[in-house]
Amino acid sequence: MIFNIWNIIVNTPMVPDQHWAQKIFYVHVPSAWVGFLSYFIVMVAGIMYFIKGDEHWDIVGLAAAEIGTLFISLVLITGPIWATPIWGQPWIWEPRLTTTLILFLIYIGYFMMRAFGGHAERVKRYAASLGIIAFVDVPIIFVSVKFWAPEIQSHPQVEMTSQPPGILIPFLLSLGIFTVLYGLMLKYRIHVIQINYKRVADV
C-alpha cells in the first residue's frame, strides 16, 4: 500500500481542472469497489446463514460489514475532495455520493442492532435480513445518475477504457492492491471474531 500511494503521487499524470485532487481518484474508486464487494459478501453470508443456520456465516457477514463500512467511509471522505474543483464546494447532494451515504447510514443501523438488539440468535437473523436488504442500494447507487436532477450530475466522469496507460495502469494496480488488502483484512477479522465468539461461549 505504501508503494501504491507513492506511485499515485509520483507517477500519475495531472488532469486539467482537477490537478492534485484528481489523484484521489486512485483511492476513491478502489475503495468504492472494495466496499461494494464487501457488502455483496454480507448479502451472500446472510443468505447462507438462513440456508445453513451456521454461525460461521454470521461471522463472515459481520466481518465483511465492518470492513465494508470502513472503506465506504473512505469513499465519503475522498469523493468530495476529488470533486471539489468541479463543484466548487465539498457537497452538493450528488446522486452517487448521496445514495452511498444512505447505504452507510443503513450499516450504522446494522451495527446498532448488533450491539443493542437483545437475544443473540434473534440479532443474527435480523442482521442477515438487513444485510440482504441493504445490498439493494448498491445497484441504485450505480443507476442514480440517470434519474437524478441533471443540474447536479457534476461528479467527475471517468471512462476507464478510454484512458491512456499513464492513468489506466496505476488505476488497475491500485485496484488490485486494494482488493488483496481487503482479502487479508477480511481473513484476519473473521479469525478475531471467531475467537471472540468462542470466548463468550466459554463464559
PDB file of C-alpha atoms in Angstrom:
ATOM      1  CA  MET A   1       0.000   0.000   0.000  1.00  0.00           C
ATOM      2  CA  ILE A   2       2.905   2.367   0.711  1.00  0.00           C
ATOM      3  CA  PHE A   3       4.228   1.681  -2.789  1.00  0.00           C
ATOM      4  CA  ASN A   4       0.749   2.295  -4.190  1.00  0.00           C
ATOM      5  CA  ILE A   5       0.474   5.709  -2.527  1.00  0.00           C
ATOM      6  CA  TRP A   6       3.983   6.636  -3.683  1.00  0.00           C
ATOM      7  CA  ASN A   7       3.152   5.537  -7.228  1.00  0.00           C
ATOM      8  CA  ILE A   8      -0.047   7.606  -7.245  1.00  0.00           C
ATOM      9  CA  ILE A   9       1.705  10.735  -6.009  1.00  0.00           C
ATOM     10  CA  VAL A  10       4.833  10.487  -8.154  1.00  0.00           C
ATOM     11  CA  ASN A  11       3.917   8.688 -11.377  1.00  0.00           C
ATOM     12  CA  THR A  12       0.296   9.519 -12.222  1.00  0.00           C
ATOM     13  CA  PRO A  13      -0.360  12.499 -14.516  1.00  0.00           C
ATOM     14  CA  MET A  14      -2.241  15.646 -13.592  1.00  0.00           C
ATOM     15  CA  VAL A  15      -5.683  16.171 -15.139  1.00  0.00           C
ATOM     16  CA  PRO A  16      -6.742  19.672 -16.270  1.00  0.00           C
ATOM     17  CA  ASP A  17      -9.146  21.475 -13.892  1.00  0.00           C
ATOM     18  CA  GLN A  18      -8.643  18.836 -11.179  1.00  0.00           C
ATOM     19  CA  HIS A  19      -4.867  18.911 -10.595  1.00  0.00           C
ATOM     20  CA  TRP A  20      -3.799  17.191  -7.346  1.00  0.00           C
ATOM     21  CA  ALA A  21      -7.392  16.444  -6.340  1.00  0.00           C
ATOM     22  CA  GLN A  22      -7.700  14.003  -9.249  1.00  0.00           C
ATOM     23  CA  LYS A  23      -5.106  11.736  -7.646  1.00  0.00           C
ATOM     24  CA  ILE A  24      -7.777  10.958  -5.035  1.00  0.00           C
ATOM     25  CA  PHE A  25      -9.477   9.010  -7.837  1.00  0.00           C
ATOM     26  CA  TYR A  26      -6.897   6.211  -7.463  1.00  0.00           C
ATOM     27  CA  VAL A  27      -8.036   5.732  -3.853  1.00  0.00           C
ATOM     28  CA  HIS A  28     -11.706   6.695  -4.169  1.00  0.00           C
ATOM     29  CA  VAL A  29     -12.730   4.217  -6.859  1.00  0.00           C
ATOM     30  CA  PRO A  30     -10.855   1.184  -5.435  1.00  0.00           C
ATOM     31  CA  SER A  31     -12.322   1.984  -2.011  1.00  0.00           C
ATOM     32  CA  ALA A  32     -15.806   2.007  -3.530  1.00  0.00           C
ATOM     33  CA  TRP A  33     -15.131  -1.294  -5.331  1.00  0.00           C
ATOM     34  CA  VAL A  34     -13.921  -2.966  -2.143  1.00  0.00           C
ATOM     35  CA  GLY A  35     -16.788  -1.514  -0.089  1.00  0.00           C
ATOM     36  CA  PHE A  36     -19.436  -2.763  -2.506  1.00  0.00           C
ATOM     37  CA  LEU A  37     -17.689  -6.135  -2.819  1.00  0.00           C
ATOM     38  CA  SER A  38     -17.739  -6.424   0.957  1.00  0.00           C
ATOM     39  CA  TYR A  39     -21.446  -5.617   1.123  1.00  0.00           C
ATOM     40  CA  PHE A  40     -22.058  -8.244  -1.557  1.00  0.00           C
ATOM     41  CA  ILE A  41     -20.324 -10.740   0.730  1.00  0.00           C
ATOM     42  CA  VAL A  42     -22.577  -9.578   3.586  1.00  0.00           C
ATOM     43  CA  MET A  43     -25.603 -10.346   1.411  1.00  0.00           C
ATOM     44  CA  VAL A  44     -24.270 -13.783   0.420  1.00  0.00           C
ATOM     45  CA  ALA A  45     -23.396 -14.558   4.044  1.00  0.00           C
ATOM     46  CA  GLY A  46     -26.923 -13.574   5.098  1.00  0.00           C
ATOM     47  CA  ILE A  47     -28.472 -15.877   2.515  1.00  0.00           C
ATOM     48  CA  MET A  48     -26.168 -18.724   3.540  1.00  0.00           C
ATOM     49  CA  TYR A  49     -26.977 -18.153   7.209  1.00  0.00           C
ATOM     50  CA  PHE A  50     -30.681 -18.627   6.505  1.00  0.00           C
ATOM     51  CA  ILE A  51     -29.999 -21.726   4.395  1.00  0.00           C
ATOM     52  CA  LYS A  52     -27.408 -23.409   6.630  1.00  0.00           C
ATOM     53  CA  GLY A  53     -28.074 -21.898  10.053  1.00  0.00           C
ATOM     54  CA  ASP A  54     -24.301 -21.999  10.570  1.00  0.00           C
ATOM     55  CA  GLU A  55     -22.743 -19.389  12.860  1.00  0.00           C
ATOM     56  CA  HIS A  56     -19.759 -19.220  10.506  1.00  0.00           C
ATOM     57  CA  TRP A  57     -21.835 -17.255   8.002  1.00  0.00           C
ATOM     58  CA  ASP A  58     -22.930 -14.812  10.687  1.00  0.00           C
ATOM     59  CA  ILE A  59     -19.257 -14.218  11.475  1.00  0.00           C
ATOM     60  CA  VAL A  60     -18.403 -13.720   7.801  1.00  0.00           C
ATOM     61  CA  GLY A  61     -21.284 -11.273   7.438  1.00  0.00           C
ATOM     62  CA  LEU A  62     -20.244  -9.251  10.473  1.00  0.00           C
ATOM     63  CA  ALA A  63     -16.590  -9.117   9.407  1.00  0.00           C
ATOM     64  CA  ALA A  64     -17.492  -8.074   5.867  1.00  0.00           C
ATOM     65  CA  ALA A  65     -19.921  -5.438   7.164  1.00  0.00           C
ATOM     66  CA  GLU A  66     -17.265  -3.893   9.387  1.00  0.00           C
ATOM     67  CA  ILE A  67     -14.602  -3.745   6.699  1.00  0.00           C
ATOM     68  CA  GLY A  68     -17.039  -2.642   4.014  1.00  0.00           C
ATOM     69  CA  THR A  69     -18.201   0.252   6.156  1.00  0.00           C
ATOM     70  CA  LEU A  70     -14.596   1.272   6.768  1.00  0.00           C
ATOM     71  CA  PHE A  71     -13.969   1.539   3.033  1.00  0.00           C
ATOM     72  CA  ILE A  72     -17.297   3.245   2.348  1.00  0.00           C
ATOM     73  CA  SER A  73     -16.322   5.833   4.974  1.00  0.00           C
ATOM     74  CA  LEU A  74     -13.203   6.432   2.906  1.00  0.00           C
ATOM     75  CA  VAL A  75     -15.380   6.849  -0.195  1.00  0.00           C
ATOM     76  CA  LEU A  76     -17.480   9.502   1.542  1.00  0.00           C
ATOM     77  CA  ILE A  77     -14.331  11.370   2.571  1.00  0.00           C
ATOM     78  CA  THR A  78     -12.417  11.166  -0.710  1.00  0.00           C
ATOM     79  CA  GLY A  79     -15.379  11.754  -3.038  1.00  0.00           C
ATOM     80  CA  PRO A  80     -15.975  15.392  -2.069  1.00  0.00           C
ATOM     81  CA  ILE A  81     -12.218  16.081  -2.034  1.00  0.00           C
ATOM     82  CA  TRP A  82     -11.862  14.723  -5.561  1.00  0.00           C
ATOM     83  CA  ALA A  83     -14.881  16.608  -6.902  1.00  0.00           C
ATOM     84  CA  THR A  84     -14.469  19.959  -5.105  1.00  0.00           C
ATOM     85  CA  PRO A  85     -12.574  21.539  -8.052  1.00  0.00           C
ATOM     86  CA  ILE A  86     -15.577  20.663 -10.239  1.00  0.00           C
ATOM     87  CA  TRP A  87     -18.337  21.505  -7.759  1.00  0.00           C
ATOM     88  CA  GLY A  88     -16.688  24.487  -6.143  1.00  0.00           C
ATOM     89  CA  GLN A  89     -17.812  23.110  -2.767  1.00  0.00           C
ATOM     90  CA  PRO A  90     -17.451  19.803  -0.891  1.00  0.00           C
ATOM     91  CA  TRP A  91     -21.047  18.546  -1.087  1.00  0.00           C
ATOM     92  CA  ILE A  92     -23.977  19.192  -3.445  1.00  0.00           C
ATOM     93  CA  TRP A  93     -26.024  16.003  -2.890  1.00  0.00           C
ATOM     94  CA  GLU A  94     -24.526  14.378  -5.960  1.00  0.00           C
ATOM     95  CA  PRO A  95     -26.516  11.188  -6.744  1.00  0.00           C
ATOM     96  CA  ARG A  96     -23.903   8.506  -6.192  1.00  0.00           C
ATOM     97  CA  LEU A  97     -22.410  10.017  -3.066  1.00  0.00           C
ATOM     98  CA  THR A  98     -25.867  10.669  -1.622  1.00  0.00           C
ATOM     99  CA  THR A  99     -27.057   7.102  -2.176  1.00  0.00           C
ATOM    100  CA  THR A 100     -23.711   5.861  -0.835  1.00  0.00           C
ATOM    101  CA  LEU A 101     -24.310   7.953   2.287  1.00  0.00           C
ATOM    102  CA  ILE A 102     -27.724   6.285   2.652  1.00  0.00           C
ATOM    103  CA  LEU A 103     -26.035   2.873   2.433  1.00  0.00           C
ATOM    104  CA  PHE A 104     -23.508   3.956   5.059  1.00  0.00           C
ATOM    105  CA  LEU A 105     -26.323   5.035   7.404  1.00  0.00           C
ATOM    106  CA  ILE A 106     -28.115   1.713   6.881  1.00  0.00           C
ATOM    107  CA  TYR A 107     -24.989  -0.035   8.108  1.00  0.00           C
ATOM    108  CA  ILE A 108     -24.713   2.286  11.096  1.00  0.00           C
ATOM    109  CA  GLY A 109     -28.176   0.963  11.959  1.00  0.00           C
ATOM    110  CA  TYR A 110     -26.884  -2.563  11.299  1.00  0.00           C
ATOM    111  CA  PHE A 111     -24.145  -2.141  13.909  1.00  0.00           C
ATOM    112  CA  MET A 112     -26.518  -0.536  16.411  1.00  0.00           C
ATOM    113  CA  MET A 113     -28.827  -3.513  16.031  1.00  0.00           C
ATOM    114  CA  ARG A 114     -25.869  -5.860  16.531  1.00  0.00           C
ATOM    115  CA  ALA A 115     -24.921  -4.020  19.716  1.00  0.00           C
ATOM    116  CA  PHE A 116     -28.335  -3.421  21.276  1.00  0.00           C
ATOM    117  CA  GLY A 117     -30.680  -5.897  19.580  1.00  0.00           C
ATOM    118  CA  GLY A 118     -31.079  -8.230  22.537  1.00  0.00           C
ATOM    119  CA  HIS A 119     -31.201 -12.007  22.139  1.00  0.00           C
ATOM    120  CA  ALA A 120     -28.152 -13.230  20.197  1.00  0.00           C
ATOM    121  CA  GLU A 121     -29.914 -15.642  17.844  1.00  0.00           C
ATOM    122  CA  ARG A 122     -32.595 -13.102  17.006  1.00  0.00           C
ATOM    123  CA  VAL A 123     -29.940 -10.464  16.316  1.00  0.00           C
ATOM    124  CA  LYS A 124     -28.159 -12.819  13.924  1.00  0.00           C
ATOM    125  CA  ARG A 125     -31.363 -13.359  11.947  1.00  0.00           C
ATOM    126  CA  TYR A 126     -32.143  -9.652  11.850  1.00  0.00           C
ATOM    127  CA  ALA A 127     -28.570  -8.841  10.801  1.00  0.00           C
ATOM    128  CA  ALA A 128     -28.718 -11.404   7.998  1.00  0.00           C
ATOM    129  CA  SER A 129     -32.023  -9.929   6.806  1.00  0.00           C
ATOM    130  CA  LEU A 130     -30.746  -6.354   6.886  1.00  0.00           C
ATOM    131  CA  GLY A 131     -27.534  -7.322   5.097  1.00  0.00           C
ATOM    132  CA  ILE A 132     -29.579  -8.846   2.273  1.00  0.00           C
ATOM    133  CA  ILE A 133     -31.969  -5.897   2.025  1.00  0.00           C
ATOM    134  CA  ALA A 134     -29.221  -3.257   2.271  1.00  0.00           C
ATOM    135  CA  PHE A 135     -27.486  -4.559  -0.845  1.00  0.00           C
ATOM    136  CA  VAL A 136     -30.466  -3.360  -2.896  1.00  0.00           C
ATOM    137  CA  ASP A 137     -28.998   0.131  -2.520  1.00  0.00           C
ATOM    138  CA  VAL A 138     -25.798  -0.831  -4.382  1.00  0.00           C
ATOM    139  CA  PRO A 139     -27.337  -1.059  -7.888  1.00  0.00           C
ATOM    140  CA  ILE A 140     -29.348   2.067  -7.036  1.00  0.00           C
ATOM    141  CA  ILE A 141     -26.045   3.883  -6.489  1.00  0.00           C
ATOM    142  CA  PHE A 142     -24.892   2.968  -9.996  1.00  0.00           C
ATOM    143  CA  VAL A 143     -28.116   3.981 -11.777  1.00  0.00           C
ATOM    144  CA  SER A 144     -28.952   7.021  -9.625  1.00  0.00           C
ATOM    145  CA  VAL A 145     -27.285   9.478 -12.013  1.00  0.00           C
ATOM    146  CA  LYS A 146     -29.800   8.532 -14.709  1.00  0.00           C
ATOM    147  CA  PHE A 147     -32.784   9.587 -12.612  1.00  0.00           C
ATOM    148  CA  TRP A 148     -31.420  12.482 -10.529  1.00  0.00           C
ATOM    149  CA  ALA A 149     -31.801  16.154 -11.451  1.00  0.00           C
ATOM    150  CA  PRO A 150     -29.404  16.840 -14.376  1.00  0.00           C
ATOM    151  CA  GLU A 151     -28.114  20.097 -12.908  1.00  0.00           C
ATOM    152  CA  ILE A 152     -26.314  18.270 -10.086  1.00  0.00           C
ATOM    153  CA  GLN A 153     -24.850  15.434 -12.130  1.00  0.00           C
ATOM    154  CA  SER A 154     -21.447  17.087 -11.951  1.00  0.00           C
ATOM    155  CA  HIS A 155     -19.325  14.429 -10.281  1.00  0.00           C
ATOM    156  CA  PRO A 156     -16.219  13.828 -12.409  1.00  0.00           C
ATOM    157  CA  GLN A 157     -16.844  11.147 -15.019  1.00  0.00           C
ATOM    158  CA  VAL A 158     -14.035   8.699 -15.785  1.00  0.00           C
ATOM    159  CA  GLU A 159     -14.358   6.265 -18.703  1.00  0.00           C
ATOM    160  CA  MET A 160     -11.554   3.840 -17.896  1.00  0.00           C
ATOM    161  CA  THR A 161     -11.474   2.094 -21.276  1.00  0.00           C
ATOM    162  CA  SER A 162     -10.542   5.374 -22.966  1.00  0.00           C
ATOM    163  CA  GLN A 163      -7.790   6.360 -20.532  1.00  0.00           C
ATOM    164  CA  PRO A 164      -4.104   6.428 -21.539  1.00  0.00           C
ATOM    165  CA  PRO A 165      -1.724   3.879 -19.964  1.00  0.00           C
ATOM    166  CA  GLY A 166      -0.382   6.548 -17.598  1.00  0.00           C
ATOM    167  CA  ILE A 167      -3.771   6.591 -15.871  1.00  0.00           C
ATOM    168  CA  LEU A 168      -5.109   3.100 -16.574  1.00  0.00           C
ATOM    169  CA  ILE A 169      -2.119   1.066 -15.359  1.00  0.00           C
ATOM    170  CA  PRO A 170      -1.749   2.842 -11.971  1.00  0.00           C
ATOM    171  CA  PHE A 171      -5.514   2.582 -11.520  1.00  0.00           C
ATOM    172  CA  LEU A 172      -5.568  -1.169 -12.152  1.00  0.00           C
ATOM    173  CA  LEU A 173      -2.551  -1.592  -9.884  1.00  0.00           C
ATOM    174  CA  SER A 174      -4.290   0.331  -7.107  1.00  0.00           C
ATOM    175  CA  LEU A 175      -7.477  -1.677  -7.642  1.00  0.00           C
ATOM    176  CA  GLY A 176      -5.534  -4.921  -7.309  1.00  0.00           C
ATOM    177  CA  ILE A 177      -3.682  -3.783  -4.199  1.00  0.00           C
ATOM    178  CA  PHE A 178      -6.898  -2.663  -2.516  1.00  0.00           C
ATOM    179  CA  THR A 179      -8.546  -5.993  -3.357  1.00  0.00           C
ATOM    180  CA  VAL A 180      -5.657  -8.020  -1.922  1.00  0.00           C
ATOM    181  CA  LEU A 181      -5.603  -5.799   1.173  1.00  0.00           C
ATOM    182  CA  TYR A 182      -9.330  -6.374   1.586  1.00  0.00           C
ATOM    183  CA  GLY A 183      -8.923 -10.146   1.371  1.00  0.00           C
ATOM    184  CA  LEU A 184      -6.258 -10.094   4.075  1.00  0.00           C
ATOM    185  CA  MET A 185      -8.310  -7.796   6.305  1.00  0.00           C
ATOM    186  CA  LEU A 186     -11.397  -9.977   5.926  1.00  0.00           C
ATOM    187  CA  LYS A 187      -9.490 -13.156   6.759  1.00  0.00           C
ATOM    188  CA  TYR A 188      -7.947 -11.557   9.848  1.00  0.00           C
ATOM    189  CA  ARG A 189     -11.223 -10.046  11.056  1.00  0.00           C
ATOM    190  CA  ILE A 190     -13.080 -13.354  10.669  1.00  0.00           C
ATOM    191  CA  HIS A 191     -10.384 -15.004  12.790  1.00  0.00           C
ATOM    192  CA  VAL A 192     -10.691 -12.333  15.513  1.00  0.00           C
ATOM    193  CA  ILE A 193     -14.498 -12.564  15.631  1.00  0.00           C
ATOM    194  CA  GLN A 194     -14.317 -16.365  15.846  1.00  0.00           C
ATOM    195  CA  ILE A 195     -12.038 -16.032  18.888  1.00  0.00           C
ATOM    196  CA  ASN A 196     -14.407 -13.514  20.488  1.00  0.00           C
ATOM    197  CA  TYR A 197     -17.453 -15.726  19.874  1.00  0.00           C
ATOM    198  CA  LYS A 198     -15.644 -18.712  21.378  1.00  0.00           C
ATOM    199  CA  ARG A 199     -14.615 -16.664  24.402  1.00  0.00           C
ATOM    200  CA  VAL A 200     -18.220 -15.574  25.012  1.00  0.00           C
ATOM    201  CA  ALA A 201     -19.453 -19.161  24.594  1.00  0.00           C
ATOM    202  CA  ASP A 202     -16.940 -20.385  27.178  1.00  0.00           C
ATOM    203  CA  VAL A 203     -18.039 -17.870  29.818  1.00  0.00           C
TER     204      VAL A 203
END
